[in-house]
mmCIF file with all atom_site columns, C-alpha atoms in Angstrom:
data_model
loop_
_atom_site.group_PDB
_atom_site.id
_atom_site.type_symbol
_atom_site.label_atom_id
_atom_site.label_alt_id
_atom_site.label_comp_id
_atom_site.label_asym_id
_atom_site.label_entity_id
_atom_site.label_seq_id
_atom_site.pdbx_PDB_ins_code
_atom_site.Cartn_x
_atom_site.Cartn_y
_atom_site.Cartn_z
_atom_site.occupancy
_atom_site.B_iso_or_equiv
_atom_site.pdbx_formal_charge
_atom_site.auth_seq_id
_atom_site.auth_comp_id
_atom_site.auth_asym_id
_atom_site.auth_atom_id
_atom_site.pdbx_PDB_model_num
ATOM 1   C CA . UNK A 1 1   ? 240.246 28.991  122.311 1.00 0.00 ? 78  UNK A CA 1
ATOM 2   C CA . UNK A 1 2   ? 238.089 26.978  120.127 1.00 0.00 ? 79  UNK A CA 1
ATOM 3   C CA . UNK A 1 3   ? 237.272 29.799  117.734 1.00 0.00 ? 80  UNK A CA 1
ATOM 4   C CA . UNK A 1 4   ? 241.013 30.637  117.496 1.00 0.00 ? 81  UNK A CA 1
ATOM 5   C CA . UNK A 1 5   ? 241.868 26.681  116.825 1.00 0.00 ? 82  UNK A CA 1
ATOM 6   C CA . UNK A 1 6   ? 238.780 26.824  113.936 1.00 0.00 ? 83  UNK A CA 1
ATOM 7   C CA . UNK A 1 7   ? 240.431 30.075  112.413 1.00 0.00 ? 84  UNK A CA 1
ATOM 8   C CA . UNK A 1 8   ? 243.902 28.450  112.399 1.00 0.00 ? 85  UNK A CA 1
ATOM 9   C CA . UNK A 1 9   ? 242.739 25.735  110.327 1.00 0.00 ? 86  UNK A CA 1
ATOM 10  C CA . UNK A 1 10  ? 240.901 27.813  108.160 1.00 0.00 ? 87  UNK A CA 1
ATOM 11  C CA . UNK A 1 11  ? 243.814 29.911  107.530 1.00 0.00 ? 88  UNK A CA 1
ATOM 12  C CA . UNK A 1 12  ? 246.321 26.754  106.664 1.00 0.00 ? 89  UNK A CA 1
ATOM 13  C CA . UNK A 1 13  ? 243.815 25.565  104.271 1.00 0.00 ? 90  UNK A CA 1
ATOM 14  C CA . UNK A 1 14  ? 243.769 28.887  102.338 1.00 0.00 ? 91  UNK A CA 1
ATOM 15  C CA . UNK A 1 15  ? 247.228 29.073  102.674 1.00 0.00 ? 92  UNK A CA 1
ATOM 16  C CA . UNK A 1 16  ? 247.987 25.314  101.398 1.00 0.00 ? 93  UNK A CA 1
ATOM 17  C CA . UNK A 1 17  ? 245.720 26.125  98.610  1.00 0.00 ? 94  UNK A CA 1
ATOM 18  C CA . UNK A 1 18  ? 247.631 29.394  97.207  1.00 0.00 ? 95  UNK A CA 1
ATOM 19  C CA . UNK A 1 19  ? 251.036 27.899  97.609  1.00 0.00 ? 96  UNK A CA 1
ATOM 20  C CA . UNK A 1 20  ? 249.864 24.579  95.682  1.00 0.00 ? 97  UNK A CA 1
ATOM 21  C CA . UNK A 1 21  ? 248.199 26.632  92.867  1.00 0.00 ? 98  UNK A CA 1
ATOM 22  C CA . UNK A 1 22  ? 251.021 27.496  90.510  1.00 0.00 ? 99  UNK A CA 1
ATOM 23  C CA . UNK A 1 23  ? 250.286 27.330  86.909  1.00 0.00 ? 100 UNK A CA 1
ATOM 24  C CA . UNK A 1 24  ? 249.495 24.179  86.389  1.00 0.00 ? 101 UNK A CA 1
ATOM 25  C CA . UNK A 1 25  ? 245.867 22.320  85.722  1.00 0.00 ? 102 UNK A CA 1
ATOM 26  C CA . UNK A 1 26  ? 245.961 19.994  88.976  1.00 0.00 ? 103 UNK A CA 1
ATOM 27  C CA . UNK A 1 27  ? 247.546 23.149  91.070  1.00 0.00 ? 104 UNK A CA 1
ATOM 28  C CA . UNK A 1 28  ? 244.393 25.411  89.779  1.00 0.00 ? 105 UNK A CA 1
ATOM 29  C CA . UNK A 1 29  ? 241.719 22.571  90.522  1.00 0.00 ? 106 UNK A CA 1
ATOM 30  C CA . UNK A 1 30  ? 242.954 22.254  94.148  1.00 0.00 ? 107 UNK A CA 1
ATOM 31  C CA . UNK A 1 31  ? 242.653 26.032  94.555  1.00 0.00 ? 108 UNK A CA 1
ATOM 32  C CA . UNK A 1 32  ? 238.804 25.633  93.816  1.00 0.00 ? 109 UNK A CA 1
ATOM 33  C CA . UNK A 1 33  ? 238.478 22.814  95.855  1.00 0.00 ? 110 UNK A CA 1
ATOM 34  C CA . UNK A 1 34  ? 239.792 24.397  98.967  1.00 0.00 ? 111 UNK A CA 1
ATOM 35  C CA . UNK A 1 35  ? 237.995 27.713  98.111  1.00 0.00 ? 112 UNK A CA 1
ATOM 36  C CA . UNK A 1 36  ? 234.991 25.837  97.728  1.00 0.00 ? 113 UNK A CA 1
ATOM 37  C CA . UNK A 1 37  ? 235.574 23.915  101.008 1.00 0.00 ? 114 UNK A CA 1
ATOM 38  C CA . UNK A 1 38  ? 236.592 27.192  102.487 1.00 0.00 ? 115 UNK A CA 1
ATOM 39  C CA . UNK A 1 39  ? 233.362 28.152  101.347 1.00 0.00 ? 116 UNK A CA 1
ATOM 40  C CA . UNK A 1 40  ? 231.219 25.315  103.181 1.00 0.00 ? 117 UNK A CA 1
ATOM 41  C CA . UNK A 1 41  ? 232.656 25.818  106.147 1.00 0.00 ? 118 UNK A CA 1
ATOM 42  C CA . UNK A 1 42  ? 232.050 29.255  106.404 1.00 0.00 ? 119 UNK A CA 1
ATOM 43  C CA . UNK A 1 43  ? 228.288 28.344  105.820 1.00 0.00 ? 120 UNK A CA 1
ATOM 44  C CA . UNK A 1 44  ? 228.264 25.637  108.677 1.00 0.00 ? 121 UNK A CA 1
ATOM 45  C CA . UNK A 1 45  ? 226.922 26.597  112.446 1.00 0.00 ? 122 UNK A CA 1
ATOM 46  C CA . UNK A 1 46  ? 230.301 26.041  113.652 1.00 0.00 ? 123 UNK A CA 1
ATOM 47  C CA . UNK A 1 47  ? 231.975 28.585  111.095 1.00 0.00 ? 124 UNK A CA 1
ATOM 48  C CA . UNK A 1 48  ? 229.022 31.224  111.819 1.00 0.00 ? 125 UNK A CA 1
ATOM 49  C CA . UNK A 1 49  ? 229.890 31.249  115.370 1.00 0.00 ? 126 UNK A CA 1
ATOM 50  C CA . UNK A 1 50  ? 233.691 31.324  115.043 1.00 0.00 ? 127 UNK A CA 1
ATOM 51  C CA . UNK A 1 51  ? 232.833 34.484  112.847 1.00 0.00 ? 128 UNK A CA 1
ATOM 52  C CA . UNK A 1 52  ? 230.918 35.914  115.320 1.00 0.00 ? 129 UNK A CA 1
ATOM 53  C CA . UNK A 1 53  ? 233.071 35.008  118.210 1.00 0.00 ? 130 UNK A CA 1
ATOM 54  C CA . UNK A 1 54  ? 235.714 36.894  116.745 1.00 0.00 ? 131 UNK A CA 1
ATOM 55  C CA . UNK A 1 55  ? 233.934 39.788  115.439 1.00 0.00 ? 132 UNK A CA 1
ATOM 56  C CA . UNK A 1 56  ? 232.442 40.514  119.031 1.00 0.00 ? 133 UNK A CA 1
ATOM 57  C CA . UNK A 1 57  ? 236.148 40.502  120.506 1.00 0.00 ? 134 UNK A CA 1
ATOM 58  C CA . UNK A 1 58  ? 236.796 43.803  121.924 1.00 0.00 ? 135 UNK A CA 1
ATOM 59  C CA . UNK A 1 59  ? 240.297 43.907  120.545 1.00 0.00 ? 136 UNK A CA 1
ATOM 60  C CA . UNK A 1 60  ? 239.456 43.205  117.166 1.00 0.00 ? 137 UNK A CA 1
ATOM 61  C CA . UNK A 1 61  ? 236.625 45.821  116.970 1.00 0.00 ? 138 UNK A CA 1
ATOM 62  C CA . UNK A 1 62  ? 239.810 48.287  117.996 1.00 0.00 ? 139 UNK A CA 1
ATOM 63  C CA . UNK A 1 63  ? 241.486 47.335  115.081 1.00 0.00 ? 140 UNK A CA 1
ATOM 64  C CA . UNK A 1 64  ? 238.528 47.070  112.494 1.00 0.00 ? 141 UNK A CA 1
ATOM 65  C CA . UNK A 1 65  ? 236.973 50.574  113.070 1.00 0.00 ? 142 UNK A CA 1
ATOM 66  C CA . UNK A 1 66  ? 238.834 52.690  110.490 1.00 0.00 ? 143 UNK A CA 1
ATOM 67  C CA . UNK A 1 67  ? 239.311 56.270  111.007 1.00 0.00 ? 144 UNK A CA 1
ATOM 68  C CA . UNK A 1 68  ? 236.583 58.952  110.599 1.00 0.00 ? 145 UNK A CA 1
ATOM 69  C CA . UNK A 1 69  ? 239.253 61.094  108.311 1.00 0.00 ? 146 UNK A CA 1
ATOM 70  C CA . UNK A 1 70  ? 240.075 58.598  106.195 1.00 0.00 ? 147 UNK A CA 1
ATOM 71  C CA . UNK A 1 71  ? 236.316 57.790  105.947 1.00 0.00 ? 148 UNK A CA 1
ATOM 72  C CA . UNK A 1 72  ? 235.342 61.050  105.544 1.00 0.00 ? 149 UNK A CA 1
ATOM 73  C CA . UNK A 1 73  ? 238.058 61.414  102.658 1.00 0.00 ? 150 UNK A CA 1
ATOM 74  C CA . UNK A 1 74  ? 237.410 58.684  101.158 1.00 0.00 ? 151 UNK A CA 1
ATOM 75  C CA . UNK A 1 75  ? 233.811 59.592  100.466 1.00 0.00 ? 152 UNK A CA 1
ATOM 76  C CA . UNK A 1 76  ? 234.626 63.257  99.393  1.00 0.00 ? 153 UNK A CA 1
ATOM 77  C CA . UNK A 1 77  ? 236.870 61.438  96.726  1.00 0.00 ? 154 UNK A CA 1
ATOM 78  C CA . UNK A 1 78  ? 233.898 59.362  95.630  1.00 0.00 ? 155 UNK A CA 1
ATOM 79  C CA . UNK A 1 79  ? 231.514 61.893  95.394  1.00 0.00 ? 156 UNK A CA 1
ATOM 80  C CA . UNK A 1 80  ? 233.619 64.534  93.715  1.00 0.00 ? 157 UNK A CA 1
ATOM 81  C CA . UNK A 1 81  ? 234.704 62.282  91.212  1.00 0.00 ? 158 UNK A CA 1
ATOM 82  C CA . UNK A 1 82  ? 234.280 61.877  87.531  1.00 0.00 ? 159 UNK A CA 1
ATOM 83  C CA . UNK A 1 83  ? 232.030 58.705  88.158  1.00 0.00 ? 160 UNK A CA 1
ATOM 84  C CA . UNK A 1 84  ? 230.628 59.871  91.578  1.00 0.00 ? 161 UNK A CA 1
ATOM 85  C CA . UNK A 1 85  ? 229.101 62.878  89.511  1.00 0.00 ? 162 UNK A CA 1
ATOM 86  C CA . UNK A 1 86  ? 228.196 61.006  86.372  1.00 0.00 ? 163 UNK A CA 1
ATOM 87  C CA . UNK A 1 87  ? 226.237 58.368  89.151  1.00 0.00 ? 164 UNK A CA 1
ATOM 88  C CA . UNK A 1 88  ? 224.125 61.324  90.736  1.00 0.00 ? 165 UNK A CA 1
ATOM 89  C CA . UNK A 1 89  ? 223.704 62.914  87.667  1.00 0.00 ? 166 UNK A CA 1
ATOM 90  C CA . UNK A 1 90  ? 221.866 60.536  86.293  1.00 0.00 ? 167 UNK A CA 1
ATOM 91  C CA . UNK A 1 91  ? 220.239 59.539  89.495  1.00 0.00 ? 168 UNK A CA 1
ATOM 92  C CA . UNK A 1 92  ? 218.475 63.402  89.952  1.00 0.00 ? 169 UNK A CA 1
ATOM 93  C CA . UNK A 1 93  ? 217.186 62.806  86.689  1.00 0.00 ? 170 UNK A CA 1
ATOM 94  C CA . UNK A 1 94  ? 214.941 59.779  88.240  1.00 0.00 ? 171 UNK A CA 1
ATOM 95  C CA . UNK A 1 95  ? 212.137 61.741  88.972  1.00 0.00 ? 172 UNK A CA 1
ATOM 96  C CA . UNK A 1 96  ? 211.218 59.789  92.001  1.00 0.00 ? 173 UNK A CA 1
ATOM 97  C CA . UNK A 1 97  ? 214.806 60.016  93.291  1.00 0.00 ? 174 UNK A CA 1
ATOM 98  C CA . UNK A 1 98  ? 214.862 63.619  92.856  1.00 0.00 ? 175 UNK A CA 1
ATOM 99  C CA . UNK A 1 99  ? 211.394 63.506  95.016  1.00 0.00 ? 176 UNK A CA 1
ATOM 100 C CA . UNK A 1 100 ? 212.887 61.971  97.721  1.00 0.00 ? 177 UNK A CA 1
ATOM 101 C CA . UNK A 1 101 ? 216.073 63.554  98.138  1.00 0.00 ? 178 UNK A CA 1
ATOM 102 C CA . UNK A 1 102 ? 213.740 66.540  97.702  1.00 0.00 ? 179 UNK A CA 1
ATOM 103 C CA . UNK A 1 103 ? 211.352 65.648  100.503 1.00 0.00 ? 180 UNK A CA 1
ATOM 104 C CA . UNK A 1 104 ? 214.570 64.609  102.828 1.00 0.00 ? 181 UNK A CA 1
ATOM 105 C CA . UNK A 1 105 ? 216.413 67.926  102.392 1.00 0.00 ? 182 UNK A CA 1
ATOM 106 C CA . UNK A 1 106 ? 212.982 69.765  102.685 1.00 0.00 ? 183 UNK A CA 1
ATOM 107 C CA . UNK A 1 107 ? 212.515 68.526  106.352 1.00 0.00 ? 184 UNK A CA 1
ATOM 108 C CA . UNK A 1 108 ? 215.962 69.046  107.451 1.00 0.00 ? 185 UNK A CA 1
ATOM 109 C CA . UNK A 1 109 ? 216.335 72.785  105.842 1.00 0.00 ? 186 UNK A CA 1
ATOM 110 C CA . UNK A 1 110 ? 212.591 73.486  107.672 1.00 0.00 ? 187 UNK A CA 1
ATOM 111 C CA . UNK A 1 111 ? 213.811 72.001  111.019 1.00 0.00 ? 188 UNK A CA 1
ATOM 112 C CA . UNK A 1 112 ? 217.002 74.481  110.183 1.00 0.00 ? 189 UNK A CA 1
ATOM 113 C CA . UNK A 1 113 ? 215.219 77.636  109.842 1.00 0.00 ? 190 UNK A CA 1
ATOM 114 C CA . UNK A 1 114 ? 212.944 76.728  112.857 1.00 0.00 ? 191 UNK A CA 1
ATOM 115 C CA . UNK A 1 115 ? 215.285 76.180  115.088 1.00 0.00 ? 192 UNK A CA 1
ATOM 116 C CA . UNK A 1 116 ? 217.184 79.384  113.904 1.00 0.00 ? 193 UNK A CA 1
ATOM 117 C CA . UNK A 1 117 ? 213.947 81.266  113.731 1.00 0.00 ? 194 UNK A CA 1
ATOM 118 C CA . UNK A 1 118 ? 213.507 80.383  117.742 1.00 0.00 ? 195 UNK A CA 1
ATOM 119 C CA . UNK A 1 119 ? 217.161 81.172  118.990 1.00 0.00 ? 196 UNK A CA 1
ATOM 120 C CA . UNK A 1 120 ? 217.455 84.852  120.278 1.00 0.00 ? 197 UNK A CA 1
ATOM 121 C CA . UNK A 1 121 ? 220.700 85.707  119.303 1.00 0.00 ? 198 UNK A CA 1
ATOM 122 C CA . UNK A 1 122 ? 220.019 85.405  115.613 1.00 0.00 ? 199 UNK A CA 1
ATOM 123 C CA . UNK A 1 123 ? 216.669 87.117  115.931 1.00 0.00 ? 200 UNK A CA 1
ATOM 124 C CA . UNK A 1 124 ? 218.522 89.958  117.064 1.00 0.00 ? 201 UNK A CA 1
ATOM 125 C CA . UNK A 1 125 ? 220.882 89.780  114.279 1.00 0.00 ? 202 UNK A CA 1
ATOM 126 C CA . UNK A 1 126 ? 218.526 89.793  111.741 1.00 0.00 ? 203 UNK A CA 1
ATOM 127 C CA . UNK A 1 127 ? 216.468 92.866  113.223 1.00 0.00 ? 204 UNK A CA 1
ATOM 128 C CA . UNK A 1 128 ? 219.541 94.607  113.444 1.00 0.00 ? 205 UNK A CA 1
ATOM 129 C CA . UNK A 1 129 ? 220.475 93.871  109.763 1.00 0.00 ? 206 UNK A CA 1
ATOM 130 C CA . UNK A 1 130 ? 216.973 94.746  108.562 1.00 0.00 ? 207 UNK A CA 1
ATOM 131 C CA . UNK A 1 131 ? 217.177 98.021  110.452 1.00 0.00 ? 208 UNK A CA 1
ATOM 132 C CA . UNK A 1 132 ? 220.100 99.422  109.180 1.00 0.00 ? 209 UNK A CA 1
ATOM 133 C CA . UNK A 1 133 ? 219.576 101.939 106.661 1.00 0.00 ? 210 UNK A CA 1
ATOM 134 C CA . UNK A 1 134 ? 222.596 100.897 104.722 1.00 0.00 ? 211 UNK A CA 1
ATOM 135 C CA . UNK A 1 135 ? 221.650 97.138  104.176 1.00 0.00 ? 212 UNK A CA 1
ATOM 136 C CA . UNK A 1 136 ? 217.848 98.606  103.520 1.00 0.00 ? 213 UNK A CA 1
ATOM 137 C CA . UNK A 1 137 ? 219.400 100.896 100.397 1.00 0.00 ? 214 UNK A CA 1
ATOM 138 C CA . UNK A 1 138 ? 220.830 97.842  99.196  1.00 0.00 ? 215 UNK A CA 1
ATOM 139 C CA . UNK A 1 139 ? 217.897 95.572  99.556  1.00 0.00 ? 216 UNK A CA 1
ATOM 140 C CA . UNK A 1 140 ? 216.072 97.750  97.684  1.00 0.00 ? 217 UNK A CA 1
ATOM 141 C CA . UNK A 1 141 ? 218.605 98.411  94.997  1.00 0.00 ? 218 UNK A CA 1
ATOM 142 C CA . UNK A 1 142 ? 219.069 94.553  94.532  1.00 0.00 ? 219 UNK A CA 1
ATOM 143 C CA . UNK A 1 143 ? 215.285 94.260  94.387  1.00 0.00 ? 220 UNK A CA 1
ATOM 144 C CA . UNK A 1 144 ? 215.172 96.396  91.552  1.00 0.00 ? 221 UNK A CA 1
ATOM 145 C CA . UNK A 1 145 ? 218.132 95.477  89.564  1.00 0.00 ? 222 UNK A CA 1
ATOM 146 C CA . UNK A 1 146 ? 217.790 93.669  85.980  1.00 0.00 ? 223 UNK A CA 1
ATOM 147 C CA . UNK A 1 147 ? 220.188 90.449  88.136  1.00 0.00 ? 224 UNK A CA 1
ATOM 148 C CA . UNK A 1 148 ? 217.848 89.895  90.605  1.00 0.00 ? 225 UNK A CA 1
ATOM 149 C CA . UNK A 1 149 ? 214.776 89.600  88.216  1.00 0.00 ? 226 UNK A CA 1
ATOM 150 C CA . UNK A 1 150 ? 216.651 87.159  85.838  1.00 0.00 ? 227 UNK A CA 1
ATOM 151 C CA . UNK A 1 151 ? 217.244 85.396  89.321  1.00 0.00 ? 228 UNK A CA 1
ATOM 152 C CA . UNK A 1 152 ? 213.965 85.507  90.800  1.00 0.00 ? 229 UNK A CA 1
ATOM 153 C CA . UNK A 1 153 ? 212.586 83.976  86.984  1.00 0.00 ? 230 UNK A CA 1
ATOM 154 C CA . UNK A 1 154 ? 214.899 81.400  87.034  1.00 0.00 ? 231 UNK A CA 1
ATOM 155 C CA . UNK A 1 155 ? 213.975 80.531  90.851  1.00 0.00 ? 232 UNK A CA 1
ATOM 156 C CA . UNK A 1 156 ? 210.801 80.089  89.389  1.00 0.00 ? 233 UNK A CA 1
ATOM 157 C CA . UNK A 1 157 ? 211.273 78.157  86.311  1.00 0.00 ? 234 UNK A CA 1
ATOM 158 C CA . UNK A 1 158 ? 213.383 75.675  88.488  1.00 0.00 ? 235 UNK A CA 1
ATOM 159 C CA . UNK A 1 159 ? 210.528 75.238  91.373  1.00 0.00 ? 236 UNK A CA 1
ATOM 160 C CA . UNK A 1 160 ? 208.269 74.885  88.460  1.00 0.00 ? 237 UNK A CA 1
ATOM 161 C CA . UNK A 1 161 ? 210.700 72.085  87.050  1.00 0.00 ? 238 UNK A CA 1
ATOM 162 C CA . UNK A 1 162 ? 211.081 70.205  90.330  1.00 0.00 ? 239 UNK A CA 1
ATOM 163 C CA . UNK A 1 163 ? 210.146 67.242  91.062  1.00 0.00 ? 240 UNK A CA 1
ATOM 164 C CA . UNK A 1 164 ? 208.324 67.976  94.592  1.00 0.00 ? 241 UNK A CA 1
ATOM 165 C CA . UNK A 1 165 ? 206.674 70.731  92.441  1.00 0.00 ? 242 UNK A CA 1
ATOM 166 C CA . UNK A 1 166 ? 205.080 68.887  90.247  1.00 0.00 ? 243 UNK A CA 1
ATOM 167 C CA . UNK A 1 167 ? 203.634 66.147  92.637  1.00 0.00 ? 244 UNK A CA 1
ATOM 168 C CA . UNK A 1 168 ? 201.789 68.960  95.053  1.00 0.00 ? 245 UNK A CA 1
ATOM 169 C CA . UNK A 1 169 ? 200.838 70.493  91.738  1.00 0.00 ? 246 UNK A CA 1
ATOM 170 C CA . UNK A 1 170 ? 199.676 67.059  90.356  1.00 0.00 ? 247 UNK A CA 1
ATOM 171 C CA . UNK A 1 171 ? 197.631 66.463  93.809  1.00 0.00 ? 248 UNK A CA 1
ATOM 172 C CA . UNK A 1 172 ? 195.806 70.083  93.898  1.00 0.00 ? 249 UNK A CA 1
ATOM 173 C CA . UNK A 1 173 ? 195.014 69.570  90.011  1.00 0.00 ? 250 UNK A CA 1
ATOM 174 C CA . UNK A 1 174 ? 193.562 66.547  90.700  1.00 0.00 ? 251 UNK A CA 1
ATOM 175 C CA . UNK A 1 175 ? 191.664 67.252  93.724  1.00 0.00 ? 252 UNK A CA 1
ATOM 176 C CA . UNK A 1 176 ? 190.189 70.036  92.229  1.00 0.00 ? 253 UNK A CA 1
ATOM 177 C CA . UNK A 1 177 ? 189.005 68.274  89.008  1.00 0.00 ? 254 UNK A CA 1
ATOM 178 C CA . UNK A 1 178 ? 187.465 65.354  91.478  1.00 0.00 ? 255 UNK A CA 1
ATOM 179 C CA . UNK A 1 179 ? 185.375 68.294  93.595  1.00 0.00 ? 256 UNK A CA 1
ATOM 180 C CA . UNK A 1 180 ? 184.286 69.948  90.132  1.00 0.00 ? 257 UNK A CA 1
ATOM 181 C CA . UNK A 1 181 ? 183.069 66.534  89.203  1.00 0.00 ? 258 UNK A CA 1
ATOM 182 C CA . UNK A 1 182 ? 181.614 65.836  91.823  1.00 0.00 ? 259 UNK A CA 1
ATOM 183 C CA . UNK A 1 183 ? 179.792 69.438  92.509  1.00 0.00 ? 260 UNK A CA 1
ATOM 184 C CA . UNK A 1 184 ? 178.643 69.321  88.790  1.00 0.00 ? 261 UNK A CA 1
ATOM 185 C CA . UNK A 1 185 ? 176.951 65.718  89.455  1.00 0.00 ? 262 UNK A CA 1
ATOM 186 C CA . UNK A 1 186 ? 175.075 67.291  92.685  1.00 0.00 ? 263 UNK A CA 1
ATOM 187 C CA . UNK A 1 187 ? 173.903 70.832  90.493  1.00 0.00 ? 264 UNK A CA 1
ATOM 188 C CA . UNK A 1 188 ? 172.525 67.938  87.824  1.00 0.00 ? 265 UNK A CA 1
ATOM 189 C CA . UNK A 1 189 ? 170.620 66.332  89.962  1.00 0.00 ? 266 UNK A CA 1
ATOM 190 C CA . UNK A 1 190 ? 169.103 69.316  91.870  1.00 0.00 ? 267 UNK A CA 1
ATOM 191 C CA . UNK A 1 191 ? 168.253 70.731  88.200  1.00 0.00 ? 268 UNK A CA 1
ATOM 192 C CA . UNK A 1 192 ? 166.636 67.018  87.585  1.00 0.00 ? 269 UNK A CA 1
ATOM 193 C CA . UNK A 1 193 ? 164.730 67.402  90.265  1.00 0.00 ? 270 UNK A CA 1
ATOM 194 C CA . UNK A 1 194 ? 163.482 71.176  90.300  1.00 0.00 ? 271 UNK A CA 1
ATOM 195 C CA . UNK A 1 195 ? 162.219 70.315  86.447  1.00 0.00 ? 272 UNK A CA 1
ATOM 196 C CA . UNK A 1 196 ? 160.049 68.119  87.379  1.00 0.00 ? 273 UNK A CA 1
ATOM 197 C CA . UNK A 1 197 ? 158.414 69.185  90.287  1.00 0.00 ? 274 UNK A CA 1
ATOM 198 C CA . UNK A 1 198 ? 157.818 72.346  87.514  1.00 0.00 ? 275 UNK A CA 1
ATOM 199 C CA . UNK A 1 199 ? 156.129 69.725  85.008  1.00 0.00 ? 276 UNK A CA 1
ATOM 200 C CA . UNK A 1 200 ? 153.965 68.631  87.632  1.00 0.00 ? 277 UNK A CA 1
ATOM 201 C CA . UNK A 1 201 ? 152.566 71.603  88.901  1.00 0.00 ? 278 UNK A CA 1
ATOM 202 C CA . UNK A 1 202 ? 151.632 72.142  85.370  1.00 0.00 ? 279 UNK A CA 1
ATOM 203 C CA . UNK A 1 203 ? 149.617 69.322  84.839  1.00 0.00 ? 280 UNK A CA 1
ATOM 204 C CA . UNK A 1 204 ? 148.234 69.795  88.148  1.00 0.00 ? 281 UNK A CA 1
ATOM 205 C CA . UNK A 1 205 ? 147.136 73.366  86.562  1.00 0.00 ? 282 UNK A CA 1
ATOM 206 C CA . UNK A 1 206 ? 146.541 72.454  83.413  1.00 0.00 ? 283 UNK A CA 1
ATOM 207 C CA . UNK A 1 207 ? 144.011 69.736  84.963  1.00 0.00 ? 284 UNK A CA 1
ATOM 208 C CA . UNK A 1 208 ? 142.017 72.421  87.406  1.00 0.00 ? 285 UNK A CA 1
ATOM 209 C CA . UNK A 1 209 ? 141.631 74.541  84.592  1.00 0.00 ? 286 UNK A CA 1
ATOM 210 C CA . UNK A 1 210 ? 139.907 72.172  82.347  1.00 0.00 ? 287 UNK A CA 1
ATOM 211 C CA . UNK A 1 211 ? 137.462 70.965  85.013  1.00 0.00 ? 288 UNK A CA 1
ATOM 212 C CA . UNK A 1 212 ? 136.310 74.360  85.520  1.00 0.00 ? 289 UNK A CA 1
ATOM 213 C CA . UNK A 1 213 ? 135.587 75.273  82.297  1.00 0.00 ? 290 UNK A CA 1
ATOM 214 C CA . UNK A 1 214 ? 133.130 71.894  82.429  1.00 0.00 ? 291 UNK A CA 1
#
């Protein structure tokens, strides 16, 4: 009852405020002081827990969830519009967002094709589709046809352009040039090494030879 009595007095403060505004100078300076006293009693313990009282009714949840169609459509609306495509347009284009949406679509395709991989019914599917002579004369037609190359180059230009590409590619290069550096530091040393055990066993000779000729 106490949350309710809170609310009501919130609500007849916002309520005295927007009927006193009008147009004039005094009427606008008492809207800002009751928003702003609105404001500082929201912030208080007391207003916190009236929120939360309220928002943890059962019968209020009921009437704040909205409905999934209406979610749903709403965010088709966004994301097919003019903005919603200028927004990830220019967000793909950040190549560490493009990484990461990579990298989360990656795992969820893979999990996919696993999970289809492992179900029986579309194993059988697929051998049946392979093993009819028909699709195979296709296959190979498709394989062959000037489409499917122009297809098959532009898969490739487009994995070599993405994002996820480039990283793995950056890592192997990298990799690579740190085990050439450091396999070319070991052959140095080994070469170091060999050379002068050499010039020693010269002198050593070079030594014997002159105190035999004595």
């Amino acid at each position: 009852m106490k949350k309710y009595s809170f609310l009501f007095v919130l609500t007849l403060l916002l309520l005295s405020a927007c009927s006193g505004g009008g147009e004039t100078g005094s009427g606008k300076m008492d809207y800002e002081e009751t928003k702003k006293m609105v404001v500082d009693i929201l912030k208080t313990d007391d207003g916190k827990k009236a929120i939360q009282e309220v928002m943890s009714d059962e019968k209020m949840k009921s009437e704040l969830i909205m409905d999934q169609g209406v979610v749903t459509d709403t965010i088709s609306k966004t994301l097919t519009s003019e903005k919603g495509s200028e927004f990830w347009k220019k967000s793909f284009e950040d190549p560490k967002f493009a990484e990461a949406m990579a990298k989360s679509m990656k795992d969820g395709n893979e999990k996919l094709l696993k999970d289809l991989m492992k179900d029986p019914e579309y194993q059988g599917m697929m051998m049946d589709l392979l093993k009819d002579p028909e699709f195979k004369k296709e296959l190979t037609e498709v394989l062959k046809s000037r489409e499917y190359k122009e297809h098959l180059q532009k898969v490739m230009t487009e994995t070599f352009e993405s994002p996820l590409f480039k990283a793995k590619l950056q890592d192997v290069l990298l990799k690579a040039a740190g085990e050439i550096k450091d396999g070319g530091k070991s052959e140095g040393g080994s070469s170091q090494s060999s050379g002068s055990d050499q010039g020693g066993s010269g002198d050593s000779g070079g030594s014997g030879s002159g105190g035999g000729s004595q």
